[in-house]
PDB file of C-alpha atoms in Angstrom:
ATOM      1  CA  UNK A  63      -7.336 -23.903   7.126  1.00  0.00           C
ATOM      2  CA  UNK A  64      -8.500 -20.280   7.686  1.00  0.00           C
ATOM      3  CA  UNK A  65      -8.396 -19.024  11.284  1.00  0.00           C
ATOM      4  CA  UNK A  66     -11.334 -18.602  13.055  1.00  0.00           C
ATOM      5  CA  UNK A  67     -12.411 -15.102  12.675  1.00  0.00           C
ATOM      6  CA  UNK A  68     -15.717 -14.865  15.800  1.00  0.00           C
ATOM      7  CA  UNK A  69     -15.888 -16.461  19.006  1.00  0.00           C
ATOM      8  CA  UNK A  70     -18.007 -18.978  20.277  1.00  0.00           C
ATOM      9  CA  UNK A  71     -20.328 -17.725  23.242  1.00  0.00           C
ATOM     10  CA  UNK A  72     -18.223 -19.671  25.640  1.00  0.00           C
ATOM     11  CA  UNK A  73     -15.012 -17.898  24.755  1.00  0.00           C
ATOM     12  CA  UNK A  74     -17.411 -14.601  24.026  1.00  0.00           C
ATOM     13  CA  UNK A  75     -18.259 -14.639  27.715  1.00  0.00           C
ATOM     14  CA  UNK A  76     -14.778 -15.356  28.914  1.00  0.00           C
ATOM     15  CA  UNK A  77     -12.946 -12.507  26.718  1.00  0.00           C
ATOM     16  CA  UNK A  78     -12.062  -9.098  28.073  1.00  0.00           C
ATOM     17  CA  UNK A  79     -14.110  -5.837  26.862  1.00  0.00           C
ATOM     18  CA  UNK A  80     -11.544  -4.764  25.303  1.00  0.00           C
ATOM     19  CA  UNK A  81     -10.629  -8.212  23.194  1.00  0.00           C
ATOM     20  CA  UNK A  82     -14.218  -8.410  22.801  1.00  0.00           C
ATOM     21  CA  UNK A  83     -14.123  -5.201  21.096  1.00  0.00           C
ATOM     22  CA  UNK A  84     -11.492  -5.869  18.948  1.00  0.00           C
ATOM     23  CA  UNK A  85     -12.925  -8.920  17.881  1.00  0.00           C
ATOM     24  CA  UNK A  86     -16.174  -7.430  16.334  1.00  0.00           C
ATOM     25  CA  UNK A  87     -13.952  -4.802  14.462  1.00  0.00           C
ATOM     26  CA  UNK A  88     -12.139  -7.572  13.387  1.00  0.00           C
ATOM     27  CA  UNK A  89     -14.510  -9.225  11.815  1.00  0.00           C
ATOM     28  CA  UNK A  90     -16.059  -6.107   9.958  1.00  0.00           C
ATOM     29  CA  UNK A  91     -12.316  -5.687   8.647  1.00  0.00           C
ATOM     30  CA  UNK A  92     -12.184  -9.549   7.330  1.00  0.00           C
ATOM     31  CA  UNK A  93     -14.847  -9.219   4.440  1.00  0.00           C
ATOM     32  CA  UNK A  94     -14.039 -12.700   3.449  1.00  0.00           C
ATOM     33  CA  UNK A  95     -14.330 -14.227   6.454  1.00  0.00           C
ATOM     34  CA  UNK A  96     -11.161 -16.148   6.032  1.00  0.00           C
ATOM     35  CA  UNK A  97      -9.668 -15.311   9.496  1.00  0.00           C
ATOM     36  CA  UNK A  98      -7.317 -12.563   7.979  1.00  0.00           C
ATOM     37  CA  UNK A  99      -7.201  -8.731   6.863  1.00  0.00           C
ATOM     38  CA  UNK A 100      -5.508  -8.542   3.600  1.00  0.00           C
ATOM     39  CA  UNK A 101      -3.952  -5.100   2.362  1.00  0.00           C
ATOM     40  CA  UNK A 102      -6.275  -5.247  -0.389  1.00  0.00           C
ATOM     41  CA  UNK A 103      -9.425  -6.008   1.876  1.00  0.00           C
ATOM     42  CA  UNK A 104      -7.982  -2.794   4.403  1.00  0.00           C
ATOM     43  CA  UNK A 105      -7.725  -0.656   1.678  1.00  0.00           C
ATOM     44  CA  UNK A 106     -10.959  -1.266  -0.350  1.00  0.00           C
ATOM     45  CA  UNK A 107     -13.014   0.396   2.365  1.00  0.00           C
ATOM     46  CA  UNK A 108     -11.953   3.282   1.068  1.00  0.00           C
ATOM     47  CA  UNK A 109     -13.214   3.138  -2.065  1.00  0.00           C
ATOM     48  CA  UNK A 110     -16.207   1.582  -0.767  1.00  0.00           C
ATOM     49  CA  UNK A 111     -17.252   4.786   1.276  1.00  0.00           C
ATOM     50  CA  UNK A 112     -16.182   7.083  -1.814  1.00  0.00           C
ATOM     51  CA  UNK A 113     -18.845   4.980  -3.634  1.00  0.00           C
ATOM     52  CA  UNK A 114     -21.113   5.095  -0.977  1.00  0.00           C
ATOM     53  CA  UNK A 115     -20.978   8.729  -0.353  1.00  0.00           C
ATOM     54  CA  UNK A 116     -20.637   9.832  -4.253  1.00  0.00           C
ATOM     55  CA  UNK A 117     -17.317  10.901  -3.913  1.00  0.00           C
ATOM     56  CA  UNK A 118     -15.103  11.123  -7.411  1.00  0.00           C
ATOM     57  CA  UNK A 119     -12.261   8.363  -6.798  1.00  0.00           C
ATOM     58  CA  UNK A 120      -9.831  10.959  -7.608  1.00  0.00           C
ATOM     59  CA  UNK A 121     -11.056  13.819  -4.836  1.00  0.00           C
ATOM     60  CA  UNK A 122      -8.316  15.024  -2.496  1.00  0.00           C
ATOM     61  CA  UNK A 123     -10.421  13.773   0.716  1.00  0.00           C
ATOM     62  CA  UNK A 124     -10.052  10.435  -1.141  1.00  0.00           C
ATOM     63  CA  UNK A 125      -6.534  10.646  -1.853  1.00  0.00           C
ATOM     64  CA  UNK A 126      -5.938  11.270   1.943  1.00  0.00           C
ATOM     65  CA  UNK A 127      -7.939   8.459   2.677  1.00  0.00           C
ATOM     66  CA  UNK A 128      -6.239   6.193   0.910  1.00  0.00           C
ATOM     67  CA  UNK A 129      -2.854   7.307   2.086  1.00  0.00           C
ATOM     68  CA  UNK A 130      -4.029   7.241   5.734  1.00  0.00           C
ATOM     69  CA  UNK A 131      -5.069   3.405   5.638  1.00  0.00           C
ATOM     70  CA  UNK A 132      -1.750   2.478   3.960  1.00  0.00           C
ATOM     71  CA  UNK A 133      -0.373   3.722   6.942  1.00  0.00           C
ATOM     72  CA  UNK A 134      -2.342   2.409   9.423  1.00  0.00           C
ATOM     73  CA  UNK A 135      -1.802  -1.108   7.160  1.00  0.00           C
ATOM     74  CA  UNK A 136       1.326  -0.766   7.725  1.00  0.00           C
ATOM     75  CA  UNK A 137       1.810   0.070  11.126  1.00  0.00           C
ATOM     76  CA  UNK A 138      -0.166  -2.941  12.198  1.00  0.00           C
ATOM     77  CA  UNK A 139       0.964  -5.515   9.833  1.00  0.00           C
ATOM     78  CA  UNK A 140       4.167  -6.546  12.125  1.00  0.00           C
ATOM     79  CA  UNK A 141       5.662  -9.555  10.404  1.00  0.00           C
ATOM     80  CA  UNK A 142       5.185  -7.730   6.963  1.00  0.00           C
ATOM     81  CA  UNK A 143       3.206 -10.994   5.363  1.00  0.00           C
ATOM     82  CA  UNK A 144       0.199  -8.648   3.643  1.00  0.00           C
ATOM     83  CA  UNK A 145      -1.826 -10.674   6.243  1.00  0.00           C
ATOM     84  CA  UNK A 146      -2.694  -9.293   9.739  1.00  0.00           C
ATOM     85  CA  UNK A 147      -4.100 -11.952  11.661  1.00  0.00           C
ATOM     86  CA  UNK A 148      -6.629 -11.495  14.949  1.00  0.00           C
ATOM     87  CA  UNK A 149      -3.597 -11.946  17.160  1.00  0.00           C
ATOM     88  CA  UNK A 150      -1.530  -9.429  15.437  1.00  0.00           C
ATOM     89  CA  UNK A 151      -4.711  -6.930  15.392  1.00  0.00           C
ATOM     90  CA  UNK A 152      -5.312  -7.776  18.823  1.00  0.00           C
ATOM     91  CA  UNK A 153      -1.844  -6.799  20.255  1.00  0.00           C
ATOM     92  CA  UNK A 154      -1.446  -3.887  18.030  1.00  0.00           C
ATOM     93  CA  UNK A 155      -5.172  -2.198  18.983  1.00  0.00           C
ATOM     94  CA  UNK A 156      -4.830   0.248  21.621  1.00  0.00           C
ATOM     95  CA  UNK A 157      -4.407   3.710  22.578  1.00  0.00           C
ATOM     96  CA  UNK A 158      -1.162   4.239  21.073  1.00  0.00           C
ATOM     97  CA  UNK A 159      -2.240   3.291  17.597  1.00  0.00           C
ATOM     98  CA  UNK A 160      -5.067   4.847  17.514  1.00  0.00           C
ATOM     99  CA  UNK A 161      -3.515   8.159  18.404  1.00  0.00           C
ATOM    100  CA  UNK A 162      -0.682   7.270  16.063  1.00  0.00           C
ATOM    101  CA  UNK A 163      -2.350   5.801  12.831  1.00  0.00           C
ATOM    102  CA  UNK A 164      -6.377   4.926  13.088  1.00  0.00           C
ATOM    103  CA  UNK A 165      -7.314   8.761  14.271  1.00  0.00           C
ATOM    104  CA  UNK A 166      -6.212  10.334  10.960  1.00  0.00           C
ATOM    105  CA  UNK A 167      -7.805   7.082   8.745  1.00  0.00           C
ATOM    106  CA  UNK A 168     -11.067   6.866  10.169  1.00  0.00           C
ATOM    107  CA  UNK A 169     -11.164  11.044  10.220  1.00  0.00           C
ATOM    108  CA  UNK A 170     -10.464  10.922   6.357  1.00  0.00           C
ATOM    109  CA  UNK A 171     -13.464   8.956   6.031  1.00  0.00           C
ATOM    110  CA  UNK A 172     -15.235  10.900   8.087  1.00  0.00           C
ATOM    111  CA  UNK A 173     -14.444  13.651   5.825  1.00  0.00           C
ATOM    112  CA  UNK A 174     -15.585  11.976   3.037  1.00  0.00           C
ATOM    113  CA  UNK A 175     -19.110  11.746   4.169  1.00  0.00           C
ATOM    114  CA  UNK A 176     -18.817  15.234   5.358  1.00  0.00           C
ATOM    115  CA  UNK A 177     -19.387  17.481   1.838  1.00  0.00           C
ATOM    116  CA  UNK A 178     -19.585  20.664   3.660  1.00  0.00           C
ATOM    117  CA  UNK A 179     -16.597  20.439   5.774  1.00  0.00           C
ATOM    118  CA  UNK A 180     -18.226  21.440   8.842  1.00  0.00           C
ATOM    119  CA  UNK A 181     -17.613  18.757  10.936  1.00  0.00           C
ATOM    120  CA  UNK A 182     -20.624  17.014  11.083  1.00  0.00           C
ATOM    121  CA  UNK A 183     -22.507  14.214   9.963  1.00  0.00           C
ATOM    122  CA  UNK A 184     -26.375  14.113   8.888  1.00  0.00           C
ATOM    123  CA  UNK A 185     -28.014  10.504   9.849  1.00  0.00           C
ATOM    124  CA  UNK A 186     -27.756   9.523   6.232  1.00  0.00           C
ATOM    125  CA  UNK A 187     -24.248  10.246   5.714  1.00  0.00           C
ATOM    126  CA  UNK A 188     -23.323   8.307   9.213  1.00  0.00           C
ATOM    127  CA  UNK A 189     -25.402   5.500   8.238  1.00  0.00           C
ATOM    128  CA  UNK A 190     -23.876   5.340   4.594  1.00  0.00           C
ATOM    129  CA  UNK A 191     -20.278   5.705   5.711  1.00  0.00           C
ATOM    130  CA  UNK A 192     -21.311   3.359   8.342  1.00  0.00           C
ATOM    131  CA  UNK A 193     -22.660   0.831   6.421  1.00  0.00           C
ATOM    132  CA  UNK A 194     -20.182   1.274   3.925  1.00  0.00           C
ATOM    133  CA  UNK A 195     -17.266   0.520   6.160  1.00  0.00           C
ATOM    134  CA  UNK A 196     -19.548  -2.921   7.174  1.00  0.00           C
ATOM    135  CA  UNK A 197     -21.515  -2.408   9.649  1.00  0.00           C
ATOM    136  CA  UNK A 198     -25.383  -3.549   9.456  1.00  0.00           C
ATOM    137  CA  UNK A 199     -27.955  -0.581   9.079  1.00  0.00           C
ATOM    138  CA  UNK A 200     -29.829  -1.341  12.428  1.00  0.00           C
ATOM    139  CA  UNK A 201     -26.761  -1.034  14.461  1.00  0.00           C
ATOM    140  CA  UNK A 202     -25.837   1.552  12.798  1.00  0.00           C
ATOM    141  CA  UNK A 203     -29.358   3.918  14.023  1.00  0.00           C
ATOM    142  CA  UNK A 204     -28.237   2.898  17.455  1.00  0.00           C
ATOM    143  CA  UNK A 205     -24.781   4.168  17.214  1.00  0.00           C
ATOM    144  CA  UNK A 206     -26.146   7.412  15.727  1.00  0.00           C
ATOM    145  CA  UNK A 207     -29.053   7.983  18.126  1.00  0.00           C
ATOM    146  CA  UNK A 208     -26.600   6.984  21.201  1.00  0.00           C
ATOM    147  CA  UNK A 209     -23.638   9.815  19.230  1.00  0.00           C
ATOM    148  CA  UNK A 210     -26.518  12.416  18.680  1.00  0.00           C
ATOM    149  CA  UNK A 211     -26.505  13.688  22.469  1.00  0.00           C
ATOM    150  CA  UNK A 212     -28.263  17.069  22.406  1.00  0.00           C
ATOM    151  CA  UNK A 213     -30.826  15.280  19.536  1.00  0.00           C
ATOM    152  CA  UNK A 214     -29.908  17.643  16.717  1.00  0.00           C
ATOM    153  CA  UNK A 215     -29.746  15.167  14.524  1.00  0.00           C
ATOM    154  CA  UNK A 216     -26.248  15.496  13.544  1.00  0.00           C
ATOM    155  CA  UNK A 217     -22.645  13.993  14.859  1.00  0.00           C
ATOM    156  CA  UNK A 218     -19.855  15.751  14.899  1.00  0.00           C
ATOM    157  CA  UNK A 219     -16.059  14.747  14.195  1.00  0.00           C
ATOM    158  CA  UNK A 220     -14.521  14.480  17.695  1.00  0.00           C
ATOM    159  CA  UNK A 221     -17.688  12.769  19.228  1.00  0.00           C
ATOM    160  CA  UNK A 222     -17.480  10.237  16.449  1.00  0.00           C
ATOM    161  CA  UNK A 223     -13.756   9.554  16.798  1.00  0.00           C
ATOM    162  CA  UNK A 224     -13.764   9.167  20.475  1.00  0.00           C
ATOM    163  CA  UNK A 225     -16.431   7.002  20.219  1.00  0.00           C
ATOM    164  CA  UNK A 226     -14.277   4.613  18.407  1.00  0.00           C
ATOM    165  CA  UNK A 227     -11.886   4.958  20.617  1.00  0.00           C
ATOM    166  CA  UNK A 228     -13.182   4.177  23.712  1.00  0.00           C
ATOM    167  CA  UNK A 229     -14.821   1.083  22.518  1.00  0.00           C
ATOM    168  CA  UNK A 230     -11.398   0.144  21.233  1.00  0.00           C
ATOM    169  CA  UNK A 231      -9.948   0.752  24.348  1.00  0.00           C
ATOM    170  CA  UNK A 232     -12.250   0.268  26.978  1.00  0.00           C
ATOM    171  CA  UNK A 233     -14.904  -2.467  25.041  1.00  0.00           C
ATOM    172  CA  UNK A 234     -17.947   0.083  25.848  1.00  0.00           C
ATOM    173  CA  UNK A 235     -18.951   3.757  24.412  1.00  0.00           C
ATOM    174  CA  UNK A 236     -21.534   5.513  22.748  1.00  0.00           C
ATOM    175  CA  UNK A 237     -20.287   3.532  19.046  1.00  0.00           C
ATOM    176  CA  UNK A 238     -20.239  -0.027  20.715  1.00  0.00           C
ATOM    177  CA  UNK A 239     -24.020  -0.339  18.943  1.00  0.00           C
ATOM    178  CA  UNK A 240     -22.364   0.350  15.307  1.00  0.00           C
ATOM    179  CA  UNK A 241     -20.765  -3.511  15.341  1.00  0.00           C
ATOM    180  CA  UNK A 242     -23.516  -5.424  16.935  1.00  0.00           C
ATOM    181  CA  UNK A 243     -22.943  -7.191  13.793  1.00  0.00           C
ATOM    182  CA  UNK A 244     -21.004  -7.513  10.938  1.00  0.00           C
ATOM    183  CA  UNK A 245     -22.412  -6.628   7.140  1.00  0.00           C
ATOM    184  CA  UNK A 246     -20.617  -7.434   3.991  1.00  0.00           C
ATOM    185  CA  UNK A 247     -20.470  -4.333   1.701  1.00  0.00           C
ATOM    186  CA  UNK A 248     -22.714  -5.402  -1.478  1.00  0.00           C
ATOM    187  CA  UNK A 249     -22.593  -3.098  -4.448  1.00  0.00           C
ATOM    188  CA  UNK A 250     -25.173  -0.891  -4.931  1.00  0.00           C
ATOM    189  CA  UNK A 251     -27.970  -2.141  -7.182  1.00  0.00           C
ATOM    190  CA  UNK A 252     -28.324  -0.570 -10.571  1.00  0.00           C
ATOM    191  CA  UNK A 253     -30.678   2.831 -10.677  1.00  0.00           C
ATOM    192  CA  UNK A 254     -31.086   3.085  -7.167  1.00  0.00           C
ATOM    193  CA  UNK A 255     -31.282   6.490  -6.153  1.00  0.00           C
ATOM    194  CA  UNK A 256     -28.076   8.319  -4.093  1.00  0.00           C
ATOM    195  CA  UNK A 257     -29.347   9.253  -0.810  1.00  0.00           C
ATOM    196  CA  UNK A 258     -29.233  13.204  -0.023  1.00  0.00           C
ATOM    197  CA  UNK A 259     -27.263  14.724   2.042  1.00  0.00           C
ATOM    198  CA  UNK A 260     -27.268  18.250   3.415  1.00  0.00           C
ATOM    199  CA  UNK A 261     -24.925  19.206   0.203  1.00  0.00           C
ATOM    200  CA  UNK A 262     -27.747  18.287  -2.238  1.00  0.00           C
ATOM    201  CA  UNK A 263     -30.217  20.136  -0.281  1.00  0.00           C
TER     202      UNK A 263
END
C-alpha cells in the first residue's frame, strides 16, 4: 500500500514548521502521489522546466541541471532503494543539505529560466519555472509578489534561494506562498503560444 504522502489537519496542526514544510515540498516532489520520490520522478523536473522555459534539452545550463539533481538524488536517497520516502526526506532536509546539494540544483534551474544571465527573474519566468517544478499558478503570484521587495518586478538569484531555504529550515519565508498547494506538471497543450521573457523582447 503506498504511504501516505499529506497530512490530515489533525496531524497538520500538531507538526513542527519545519516538518510542515517539508511535507508540502514533499508532496510537489511525489508527482504520483504514491507516497515516494522516485529517481526518475526527481530528475524529470528538469526536463520539465527546460520545456517550460524553451530551453534545448541539450544546453549546458541543462546539462548542469541534470547533473546537480543526480546529486542531490543521491545524497538523500540513504538506503540506496531508488525510493526516498517522507521519513528519509524528512531527516535528510536541513541546513546542511541544502548548503551541500539543493543550493547548486535549484540555482541550475534558476538559471534556466534566467536567458540573460543576469541574475534575475521576470514574473513570467518565476511563474513558469515555478509552475513547472509543481507548484499551482496562484501560489506561485504570492511567492513572487512577497520575493519582489523593492516592486521592480523582478527576483533575483540569492533572494530566491534563501527563500527556499528558510522555509526549509525554519517552515516560514518570503517562498512559503509558492507550495500552498501542490500542481501536477501537465504537458503543454498543442499551439499554445511560449510566454516571453525579457530575452524575446
Amino acid at each position: 500500500m503506498p504511504e501516505a504522502s499529506a497530512l490530515s489537519a489533525s496531524e497538520t496542526a500538531s507538526a513542527s514548521p519545519t516538518d510542515a514544510a517539508k511535507r508540502r515540498i514533499f508532496a510537489m516532489l511525489d508527482v504520483d502521489g504514491d507516497g515516494v520520490i522516485s529517481r526518475a520522478e526527481y530528475l524529470a523536473r528538469v526536463d520539465r522546466v527546460a520545456a517550460a522555459l524553451g530551453r534545448d534539452a541539450h544546453h549546458p545550463v541543462v546539462a548542469t541541471a541534470r547533473a546537480a539533481h543526480e546529486a542531490v538524488y543521491e545524497d538523500m536517497d540513504a538506503d540506496r532503494d531508488g525510493r526516498v520516502s517522507f521519513e528519509e526526506y524528512r531527516i535528510w532536509a536541513g541546513h546542511d543539505a541544502f548548503e551541500r546539494s539543493c543550493r547548486p540544483a535549484l540555482g541550475s534551474l534558476f538559471d534556466i529560466a534566467d536567458f540573460d544571465a543576469d541574475g534575475r527573474l521576470s514574473e513570467d519566468e518565476f511563474s513558469r519555472l515555478r509552475v513547472a517544478a509543481g507548484n499551482a499558478g496562484a501560489d506561485v503570484g504570492a511567492a513572487f509578489a512577497a520575493l519582489d521587495t523593492d516592486r521592480d518586478g523582478l527576483v533575483d538569484r540569492d533572494a530566491y534561494l534563501a527563500g527556499i531555504r528558510a522555509f526549509v529550515t525554519t517552515g516560514a519565508s518570503a517562498m512559503a506562498a509558492a507550495y500552498g498547494s501542490a500542481q501536477r506538471p501537465a504537458a503543454e497543450p498543442p499551439g499554445r503560444p511560449r510566454y516571453r521573457t525579457r530575452h524575446d523582447r
